[in-house]
mmCIF file of N, CA and C in Angstrom:
data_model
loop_
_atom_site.group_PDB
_atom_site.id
_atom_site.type_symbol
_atom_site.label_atom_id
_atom_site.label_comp_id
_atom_site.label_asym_id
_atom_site.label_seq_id
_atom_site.Cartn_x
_atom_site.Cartn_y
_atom_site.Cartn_z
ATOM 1 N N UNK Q 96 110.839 -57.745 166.800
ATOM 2 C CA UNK Q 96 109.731 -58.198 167.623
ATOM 3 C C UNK Q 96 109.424 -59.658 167.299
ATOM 4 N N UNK Q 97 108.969 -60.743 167.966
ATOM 5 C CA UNK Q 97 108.907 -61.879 168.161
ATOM 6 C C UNK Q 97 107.534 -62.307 167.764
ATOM 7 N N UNK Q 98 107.303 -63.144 167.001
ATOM 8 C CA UNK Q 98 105.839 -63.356 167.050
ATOM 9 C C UNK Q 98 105.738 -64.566 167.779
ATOM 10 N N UNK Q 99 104.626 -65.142 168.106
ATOM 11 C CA UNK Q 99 104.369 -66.044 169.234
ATOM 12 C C UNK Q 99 103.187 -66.600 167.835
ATOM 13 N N UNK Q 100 103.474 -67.331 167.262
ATOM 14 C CA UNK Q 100 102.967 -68.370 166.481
ATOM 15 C C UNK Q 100 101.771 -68.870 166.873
ATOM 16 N N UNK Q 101 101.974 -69.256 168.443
ATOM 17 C CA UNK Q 101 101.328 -70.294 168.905
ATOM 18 C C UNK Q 101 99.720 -70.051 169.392
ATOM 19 N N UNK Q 102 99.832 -68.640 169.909
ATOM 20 C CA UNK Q 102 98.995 -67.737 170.082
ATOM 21 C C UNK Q 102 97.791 -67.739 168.954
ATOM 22 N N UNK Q 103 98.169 -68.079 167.759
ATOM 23 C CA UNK Q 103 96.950 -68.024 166.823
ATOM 24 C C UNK Q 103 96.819 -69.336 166.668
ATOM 25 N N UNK Q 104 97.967 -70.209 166.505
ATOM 26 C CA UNK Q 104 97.280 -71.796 166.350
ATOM 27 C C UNK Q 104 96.131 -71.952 167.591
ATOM 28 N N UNK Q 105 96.414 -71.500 168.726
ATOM 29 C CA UNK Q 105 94.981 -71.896 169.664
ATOM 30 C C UNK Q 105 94.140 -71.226 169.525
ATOM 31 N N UNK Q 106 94.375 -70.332 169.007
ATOM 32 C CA UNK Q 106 92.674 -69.607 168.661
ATOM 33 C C UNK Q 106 92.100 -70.163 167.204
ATOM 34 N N UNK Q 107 92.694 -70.780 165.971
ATOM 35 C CA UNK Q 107 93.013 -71.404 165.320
ATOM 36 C C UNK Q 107 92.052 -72.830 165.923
ATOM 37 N N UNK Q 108 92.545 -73.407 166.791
ATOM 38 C CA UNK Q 108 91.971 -74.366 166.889
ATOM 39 C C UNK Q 108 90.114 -74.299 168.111
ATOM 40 N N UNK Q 109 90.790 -73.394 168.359
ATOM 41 C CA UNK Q 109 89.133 -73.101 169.230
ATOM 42 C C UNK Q 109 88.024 -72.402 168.121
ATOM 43 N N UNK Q 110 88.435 -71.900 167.197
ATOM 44 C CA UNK Q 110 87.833 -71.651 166.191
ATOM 45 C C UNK Q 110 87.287 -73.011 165.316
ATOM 46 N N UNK Q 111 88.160 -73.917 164.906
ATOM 47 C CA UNK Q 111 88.106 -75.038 164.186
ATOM 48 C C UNK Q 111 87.299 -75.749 165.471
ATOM 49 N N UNK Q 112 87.062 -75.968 166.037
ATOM 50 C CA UNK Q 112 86.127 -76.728 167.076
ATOM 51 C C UNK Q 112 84.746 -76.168 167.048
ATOM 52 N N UNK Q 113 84.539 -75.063 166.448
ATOM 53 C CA UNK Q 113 83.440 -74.313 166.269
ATOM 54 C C UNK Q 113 82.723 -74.306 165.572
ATOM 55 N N UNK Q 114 83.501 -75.252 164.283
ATOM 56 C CA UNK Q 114 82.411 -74.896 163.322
ATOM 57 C C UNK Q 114 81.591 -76.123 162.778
ATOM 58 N N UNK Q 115 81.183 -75.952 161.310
ATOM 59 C CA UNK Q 115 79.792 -76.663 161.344
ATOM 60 C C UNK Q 115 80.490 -78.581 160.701
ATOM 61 N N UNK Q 116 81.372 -78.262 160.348
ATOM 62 C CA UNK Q 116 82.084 -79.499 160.134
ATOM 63 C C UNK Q 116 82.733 -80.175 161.285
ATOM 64 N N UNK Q 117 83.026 -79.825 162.633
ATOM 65 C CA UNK Q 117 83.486 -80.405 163.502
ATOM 66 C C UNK Q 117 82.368 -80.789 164.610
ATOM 67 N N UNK Q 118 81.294 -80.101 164.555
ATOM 68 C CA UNK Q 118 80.508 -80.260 164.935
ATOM 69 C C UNK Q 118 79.584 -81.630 164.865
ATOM 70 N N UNK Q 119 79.415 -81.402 163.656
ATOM 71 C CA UNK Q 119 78.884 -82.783 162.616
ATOM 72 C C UNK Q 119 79.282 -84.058 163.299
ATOM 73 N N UNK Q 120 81.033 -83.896 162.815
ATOM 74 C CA UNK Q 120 81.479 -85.005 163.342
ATOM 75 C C UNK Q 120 81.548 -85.124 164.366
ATOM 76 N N UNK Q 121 81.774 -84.860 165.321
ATOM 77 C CA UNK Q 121 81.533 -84.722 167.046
ATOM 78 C C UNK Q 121 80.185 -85.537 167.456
ATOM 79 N N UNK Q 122 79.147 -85.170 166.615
ATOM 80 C CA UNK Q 122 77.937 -85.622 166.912
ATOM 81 C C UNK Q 122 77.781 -87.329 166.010
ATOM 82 N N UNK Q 123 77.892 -87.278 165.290
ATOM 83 C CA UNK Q 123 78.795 -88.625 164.751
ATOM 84 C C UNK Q 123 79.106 -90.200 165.356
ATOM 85 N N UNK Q 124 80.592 -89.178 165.720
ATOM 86 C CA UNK Q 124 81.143 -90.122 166.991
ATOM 87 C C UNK Q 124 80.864 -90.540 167.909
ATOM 88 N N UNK Q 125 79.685 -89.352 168.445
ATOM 89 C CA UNK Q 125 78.395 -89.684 169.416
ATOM 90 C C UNK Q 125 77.544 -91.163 169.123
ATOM 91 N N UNK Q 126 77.267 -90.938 168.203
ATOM 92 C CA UNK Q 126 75.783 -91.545 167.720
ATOM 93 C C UNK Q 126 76.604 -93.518 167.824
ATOM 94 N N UNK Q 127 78.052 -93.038 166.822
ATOM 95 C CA UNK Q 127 78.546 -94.348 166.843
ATOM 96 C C UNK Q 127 78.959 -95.002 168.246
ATOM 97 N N UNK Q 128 79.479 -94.526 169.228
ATOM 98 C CA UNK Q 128 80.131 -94.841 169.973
ATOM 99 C C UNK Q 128 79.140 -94.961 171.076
ATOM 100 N N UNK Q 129 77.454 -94.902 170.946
ATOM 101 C CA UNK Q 129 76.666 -95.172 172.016
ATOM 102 C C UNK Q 129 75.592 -96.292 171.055
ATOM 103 N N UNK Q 130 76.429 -96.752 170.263
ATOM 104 C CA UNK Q 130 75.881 -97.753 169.166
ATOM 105 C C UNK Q 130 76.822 -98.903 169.464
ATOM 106 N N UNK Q 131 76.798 -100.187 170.271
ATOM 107 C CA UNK Q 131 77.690 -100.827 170.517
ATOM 108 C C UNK Q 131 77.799 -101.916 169.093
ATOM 109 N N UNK Q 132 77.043 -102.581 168.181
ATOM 110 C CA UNK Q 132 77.453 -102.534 167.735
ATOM 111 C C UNK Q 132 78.252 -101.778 166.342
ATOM 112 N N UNK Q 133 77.870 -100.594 165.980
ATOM 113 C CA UNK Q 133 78.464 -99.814 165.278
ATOM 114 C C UNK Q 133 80.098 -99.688 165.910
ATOM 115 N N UNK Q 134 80.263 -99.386 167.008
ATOM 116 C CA UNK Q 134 81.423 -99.254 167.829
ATOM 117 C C UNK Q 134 82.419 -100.574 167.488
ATOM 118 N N UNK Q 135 81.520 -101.645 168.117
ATOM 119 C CA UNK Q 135 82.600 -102.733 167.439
ATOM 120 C C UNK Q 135 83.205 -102.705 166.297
ATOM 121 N N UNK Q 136 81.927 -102.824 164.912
ATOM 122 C CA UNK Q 136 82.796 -102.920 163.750
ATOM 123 C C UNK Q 136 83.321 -101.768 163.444
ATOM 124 N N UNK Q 137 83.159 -100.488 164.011
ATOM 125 C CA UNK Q 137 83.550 -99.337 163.520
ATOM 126 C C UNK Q 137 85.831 -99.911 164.159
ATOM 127 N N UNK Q 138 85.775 -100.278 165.625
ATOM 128 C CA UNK Q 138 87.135 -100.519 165.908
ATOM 129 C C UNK Q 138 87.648 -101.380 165.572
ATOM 130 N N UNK Q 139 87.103 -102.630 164.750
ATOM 131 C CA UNK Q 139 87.502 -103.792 164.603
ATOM 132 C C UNK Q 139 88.173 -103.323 162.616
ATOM 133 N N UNK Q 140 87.149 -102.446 162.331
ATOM 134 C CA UNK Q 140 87.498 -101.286 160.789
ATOM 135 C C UNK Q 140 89.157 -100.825 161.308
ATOM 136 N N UNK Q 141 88.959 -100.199 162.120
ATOM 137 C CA UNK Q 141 90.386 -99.339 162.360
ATOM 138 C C UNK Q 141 91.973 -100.036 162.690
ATOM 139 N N UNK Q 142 90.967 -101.116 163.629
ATOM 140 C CA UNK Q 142 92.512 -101.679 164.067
ATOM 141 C C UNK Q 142 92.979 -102.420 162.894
ATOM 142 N N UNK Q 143 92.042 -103.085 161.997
ATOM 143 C CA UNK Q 143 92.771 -104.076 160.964
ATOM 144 C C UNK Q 143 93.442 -102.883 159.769
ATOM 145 N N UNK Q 144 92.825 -101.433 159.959
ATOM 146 C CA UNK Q 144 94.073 -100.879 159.312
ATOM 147 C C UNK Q 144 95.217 -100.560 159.833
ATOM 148 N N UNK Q 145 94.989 -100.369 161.022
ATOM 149 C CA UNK Q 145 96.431 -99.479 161.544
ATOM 150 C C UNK Q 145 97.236 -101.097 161.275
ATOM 151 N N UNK Q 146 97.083 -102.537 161.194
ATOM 152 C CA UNK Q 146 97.872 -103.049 161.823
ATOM 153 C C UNK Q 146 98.212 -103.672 159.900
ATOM 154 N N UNK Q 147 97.277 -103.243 158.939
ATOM 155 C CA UNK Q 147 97.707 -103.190 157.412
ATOM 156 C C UNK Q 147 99.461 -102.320 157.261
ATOM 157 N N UNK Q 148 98.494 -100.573 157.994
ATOM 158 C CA UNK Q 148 99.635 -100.032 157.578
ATOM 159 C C UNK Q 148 101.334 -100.153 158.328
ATOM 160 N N UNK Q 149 101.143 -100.447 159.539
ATOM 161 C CA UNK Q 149 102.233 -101.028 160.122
ATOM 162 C C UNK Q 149 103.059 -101.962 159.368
ATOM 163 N N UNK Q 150 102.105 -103.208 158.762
ATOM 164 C CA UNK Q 150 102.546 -103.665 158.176
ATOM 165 C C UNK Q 150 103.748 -103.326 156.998
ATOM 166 N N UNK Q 151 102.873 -102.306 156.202
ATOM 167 C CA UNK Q 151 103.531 -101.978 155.068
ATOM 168 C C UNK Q 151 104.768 -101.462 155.785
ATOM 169 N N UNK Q 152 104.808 -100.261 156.552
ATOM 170 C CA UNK Q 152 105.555 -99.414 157.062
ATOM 171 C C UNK Q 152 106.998 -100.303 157.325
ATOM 172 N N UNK Q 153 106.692 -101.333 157.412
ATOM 173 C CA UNK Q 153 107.771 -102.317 158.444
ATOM 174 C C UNK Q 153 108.205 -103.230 157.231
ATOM 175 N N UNK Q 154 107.807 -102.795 155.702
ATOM 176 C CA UNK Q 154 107.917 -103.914 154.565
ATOM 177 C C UNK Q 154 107.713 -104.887 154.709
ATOM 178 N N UNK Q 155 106.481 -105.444 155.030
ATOM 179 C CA UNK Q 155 106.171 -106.498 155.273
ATOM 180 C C UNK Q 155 104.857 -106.787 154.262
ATOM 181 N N UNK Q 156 105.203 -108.081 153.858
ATOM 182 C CA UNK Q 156 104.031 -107.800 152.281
ATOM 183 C C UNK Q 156 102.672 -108.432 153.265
ATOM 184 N N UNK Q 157 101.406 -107.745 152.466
ATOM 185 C CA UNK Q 157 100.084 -107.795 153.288
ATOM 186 C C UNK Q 157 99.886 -109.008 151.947
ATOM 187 N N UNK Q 158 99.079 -110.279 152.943
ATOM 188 C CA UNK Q 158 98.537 -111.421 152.259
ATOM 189 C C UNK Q 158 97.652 -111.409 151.420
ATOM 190 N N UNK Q 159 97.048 -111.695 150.346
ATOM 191 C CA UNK Q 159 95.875 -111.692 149.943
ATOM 192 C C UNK Q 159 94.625 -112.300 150.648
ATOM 193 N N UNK Q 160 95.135 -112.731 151.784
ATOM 194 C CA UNK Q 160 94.148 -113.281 153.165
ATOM 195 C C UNK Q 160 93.351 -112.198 153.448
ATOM 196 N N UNK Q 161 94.912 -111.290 154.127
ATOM 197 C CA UNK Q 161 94.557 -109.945 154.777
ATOM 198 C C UNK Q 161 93.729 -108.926 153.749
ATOM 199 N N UNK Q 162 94.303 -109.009 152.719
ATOM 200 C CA UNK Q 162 93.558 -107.534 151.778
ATOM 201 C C UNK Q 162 92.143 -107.862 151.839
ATOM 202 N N UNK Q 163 91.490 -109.267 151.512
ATOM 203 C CA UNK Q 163 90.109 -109.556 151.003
ATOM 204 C C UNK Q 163 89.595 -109.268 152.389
ATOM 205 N N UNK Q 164 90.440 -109.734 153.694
ATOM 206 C CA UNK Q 164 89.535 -109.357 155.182
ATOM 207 C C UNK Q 164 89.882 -107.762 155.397
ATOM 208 N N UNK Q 165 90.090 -106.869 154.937
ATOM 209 C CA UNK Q 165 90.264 -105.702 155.007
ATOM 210 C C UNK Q 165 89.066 -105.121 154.230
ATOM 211 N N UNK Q 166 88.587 -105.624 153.008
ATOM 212 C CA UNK Q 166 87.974 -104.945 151.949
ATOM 213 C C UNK Q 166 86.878 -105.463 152.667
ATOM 214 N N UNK Q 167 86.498 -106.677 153.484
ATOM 215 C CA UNK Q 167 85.147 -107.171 153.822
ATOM 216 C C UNK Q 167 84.918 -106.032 154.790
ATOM 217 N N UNK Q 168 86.129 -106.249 155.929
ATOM 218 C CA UNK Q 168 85.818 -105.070 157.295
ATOM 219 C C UNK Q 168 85.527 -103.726 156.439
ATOM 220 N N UNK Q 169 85.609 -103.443 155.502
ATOM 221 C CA UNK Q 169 85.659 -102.240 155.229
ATOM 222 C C UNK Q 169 84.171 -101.933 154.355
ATOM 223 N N UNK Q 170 83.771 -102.787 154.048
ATOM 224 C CA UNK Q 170 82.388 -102.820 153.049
ATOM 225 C C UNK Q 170 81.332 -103.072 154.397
ATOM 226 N N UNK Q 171 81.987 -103.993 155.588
ATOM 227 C CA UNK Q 171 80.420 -104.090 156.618
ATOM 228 C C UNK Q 171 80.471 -102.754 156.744
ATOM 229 N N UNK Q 172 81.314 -102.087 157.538
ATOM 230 C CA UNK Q 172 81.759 -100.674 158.568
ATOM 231 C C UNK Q 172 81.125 -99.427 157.695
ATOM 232 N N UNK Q 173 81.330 -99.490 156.195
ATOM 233 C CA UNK Q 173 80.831 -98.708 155.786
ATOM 234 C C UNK Q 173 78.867 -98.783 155.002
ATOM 235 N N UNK Q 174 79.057 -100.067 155.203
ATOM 236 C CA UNK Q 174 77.413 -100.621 154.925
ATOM 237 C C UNK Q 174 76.510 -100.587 156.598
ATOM 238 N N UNK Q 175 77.247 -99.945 157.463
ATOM 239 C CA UNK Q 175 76.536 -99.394 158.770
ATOM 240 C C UNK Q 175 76.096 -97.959 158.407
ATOM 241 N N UNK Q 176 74.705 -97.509 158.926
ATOM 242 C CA UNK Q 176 74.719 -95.592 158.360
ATOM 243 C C UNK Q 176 75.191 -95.161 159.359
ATOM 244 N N UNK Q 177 75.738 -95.635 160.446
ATOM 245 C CA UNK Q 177 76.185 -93.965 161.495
ATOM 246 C C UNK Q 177 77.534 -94.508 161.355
ATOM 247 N N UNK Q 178 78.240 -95.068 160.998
ATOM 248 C CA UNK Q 178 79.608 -95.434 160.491
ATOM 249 C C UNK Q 178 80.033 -94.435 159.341
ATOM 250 N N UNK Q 179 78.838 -94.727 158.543
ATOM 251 C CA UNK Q 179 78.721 -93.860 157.052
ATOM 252 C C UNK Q 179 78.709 -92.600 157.512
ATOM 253 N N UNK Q 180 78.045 -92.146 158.197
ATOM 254 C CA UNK Q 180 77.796 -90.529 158.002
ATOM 255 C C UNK Q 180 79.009 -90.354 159.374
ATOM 256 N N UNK Q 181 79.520 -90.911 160.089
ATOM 257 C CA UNK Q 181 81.315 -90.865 160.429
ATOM 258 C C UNK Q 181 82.044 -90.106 159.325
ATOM 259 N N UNK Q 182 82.255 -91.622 158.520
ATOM 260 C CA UNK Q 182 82.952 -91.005 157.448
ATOM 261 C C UNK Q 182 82.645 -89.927 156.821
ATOM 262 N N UNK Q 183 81.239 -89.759 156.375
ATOM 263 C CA UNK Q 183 81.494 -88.450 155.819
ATOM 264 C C UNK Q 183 81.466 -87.174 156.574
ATOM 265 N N UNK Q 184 81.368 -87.212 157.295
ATOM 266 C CA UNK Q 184 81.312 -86.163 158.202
ATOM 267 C C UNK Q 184 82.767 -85.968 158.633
ATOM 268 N N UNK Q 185 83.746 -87.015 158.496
ATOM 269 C CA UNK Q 185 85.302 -86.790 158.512
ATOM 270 C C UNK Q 185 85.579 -86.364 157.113
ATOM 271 N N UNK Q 186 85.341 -86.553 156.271
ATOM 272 C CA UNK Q 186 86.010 -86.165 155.251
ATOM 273 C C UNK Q 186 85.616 -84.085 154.872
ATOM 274 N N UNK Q 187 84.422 -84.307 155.148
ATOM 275 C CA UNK Q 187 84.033 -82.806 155.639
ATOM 276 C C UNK Q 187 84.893 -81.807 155.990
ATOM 277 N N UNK Q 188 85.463 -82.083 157.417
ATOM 278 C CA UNK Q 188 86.366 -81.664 157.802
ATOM 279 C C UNK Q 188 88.192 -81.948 157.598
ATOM 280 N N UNK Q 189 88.427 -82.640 156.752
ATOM 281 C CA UNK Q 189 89.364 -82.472 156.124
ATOM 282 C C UNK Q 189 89.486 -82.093 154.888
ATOM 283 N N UNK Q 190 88.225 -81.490 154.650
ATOM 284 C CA UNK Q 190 88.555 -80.612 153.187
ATOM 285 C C UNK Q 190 88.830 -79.016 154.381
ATOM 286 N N UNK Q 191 88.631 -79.233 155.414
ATOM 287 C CA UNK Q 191 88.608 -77.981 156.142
ATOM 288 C C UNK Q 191 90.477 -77.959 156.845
ATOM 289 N N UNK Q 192 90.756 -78.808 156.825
ATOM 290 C CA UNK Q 192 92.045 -79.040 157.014
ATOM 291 C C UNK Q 192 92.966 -78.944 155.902
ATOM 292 N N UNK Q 193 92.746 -79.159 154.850
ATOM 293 C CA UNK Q 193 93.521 -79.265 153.408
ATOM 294 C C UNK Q 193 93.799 -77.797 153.503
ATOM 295 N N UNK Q 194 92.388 -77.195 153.061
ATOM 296 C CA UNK Q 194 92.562 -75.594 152.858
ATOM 297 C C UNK Q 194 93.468 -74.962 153.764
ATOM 298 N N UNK Q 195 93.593 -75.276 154.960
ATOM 299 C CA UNK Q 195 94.183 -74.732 156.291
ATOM 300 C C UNK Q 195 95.854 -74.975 155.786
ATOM 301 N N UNK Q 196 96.063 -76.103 155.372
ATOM 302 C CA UNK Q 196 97.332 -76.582 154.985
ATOM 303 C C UNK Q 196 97.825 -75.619 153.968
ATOM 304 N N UNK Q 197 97.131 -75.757 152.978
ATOM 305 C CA UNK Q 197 97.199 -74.802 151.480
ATOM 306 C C UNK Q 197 97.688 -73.569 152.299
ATOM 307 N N UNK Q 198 96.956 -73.182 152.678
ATOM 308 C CA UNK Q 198 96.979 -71.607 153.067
ATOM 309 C C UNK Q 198 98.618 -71.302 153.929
ATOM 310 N N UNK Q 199 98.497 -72.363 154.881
ATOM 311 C CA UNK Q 199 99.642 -71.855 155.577
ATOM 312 C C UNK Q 199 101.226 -72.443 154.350
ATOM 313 N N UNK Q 200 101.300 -73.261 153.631
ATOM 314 C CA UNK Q 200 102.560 -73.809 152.703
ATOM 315 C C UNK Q 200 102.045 -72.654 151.746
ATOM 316 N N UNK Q 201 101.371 -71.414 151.490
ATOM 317 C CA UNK Q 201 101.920 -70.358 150.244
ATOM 318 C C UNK Q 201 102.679 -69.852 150.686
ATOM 319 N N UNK Q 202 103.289 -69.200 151.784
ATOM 320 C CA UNK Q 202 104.504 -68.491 151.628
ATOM 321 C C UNK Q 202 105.918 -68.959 151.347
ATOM 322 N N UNK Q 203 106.129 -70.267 152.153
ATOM 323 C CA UNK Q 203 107.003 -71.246 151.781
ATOM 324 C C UNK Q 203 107.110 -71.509 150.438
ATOM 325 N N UNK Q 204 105.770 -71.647 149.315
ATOM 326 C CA UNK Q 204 106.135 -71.888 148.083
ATOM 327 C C UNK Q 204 106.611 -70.602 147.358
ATOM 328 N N UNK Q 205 105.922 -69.624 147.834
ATOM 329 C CA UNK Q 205 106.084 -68.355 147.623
ATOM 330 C C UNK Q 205 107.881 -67.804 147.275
ATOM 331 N N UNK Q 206 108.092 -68.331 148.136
ATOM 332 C CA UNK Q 206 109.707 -68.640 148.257
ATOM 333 C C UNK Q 206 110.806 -68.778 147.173
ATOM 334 N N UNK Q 207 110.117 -69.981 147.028
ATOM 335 C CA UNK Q 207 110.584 -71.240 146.074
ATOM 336 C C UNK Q 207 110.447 -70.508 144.941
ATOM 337 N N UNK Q 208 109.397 -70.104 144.261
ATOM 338 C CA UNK Q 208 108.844 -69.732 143.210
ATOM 339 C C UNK Q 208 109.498 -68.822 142.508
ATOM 340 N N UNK Q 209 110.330 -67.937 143.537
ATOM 341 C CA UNK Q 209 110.715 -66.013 143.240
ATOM 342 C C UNK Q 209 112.167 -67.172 143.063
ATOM 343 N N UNK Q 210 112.737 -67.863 143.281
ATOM 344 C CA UNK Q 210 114.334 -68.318 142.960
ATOM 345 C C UNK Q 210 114.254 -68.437 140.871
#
């Protein structure tokens, strides 16, 4: 008999949309994103990482220009409070994701372990 995997990841995820950590953040993203400027520095935070880690990704050494304007974007963005309670309200939910991870890699280690 076949199991259909997929069938519980979406209930899985309509569940995870439910609860009190996604919620949080949902409301969050709200607060920031009808906050224009929170919104700015909150994207002006993101893009100068994605375009850090690209960097690295592509071996490309990041300047000591770039790091000190990274650590500044990163000290305003988080010296905003609905930026702040973003973040924590993401990290919330990736302790809700970790566990999810954990849980599904025991049998796989499970595996490993019995060799």
């Amino acid at each position: 008999m076949a199991v259909n995997i997929y069938d519980d990841i979406n209930k899985l995820e309509s569940t995870f949309r439910n609860t009190e950590e996604f919620t949080k953040l949902q409301a969050a993203v709200e607060a920031v994103t009808a906050d224009a400027e929170a919104n700015d520095l909150f994207k002006g935070f993101r893009d100068l990482q994605m375009t850090l880690q690209q960097k690295q990704a592509q071996g490309e050494e990041i300047t000591e220009e770039e790091m000190m304007s990274a650590q500044a974007t990163a000290q305003a963005a988080q010296g905003n409070p609905k930026i702040l309670a973003m973040l924590e309200a993401e990290m919330g939910l990736s302790q809700i994701i970790d566990e999810v991870n954990r849980v599904l890699i025991k049998p796989v280690q499970s595996l490993y372990e019995s060799m």
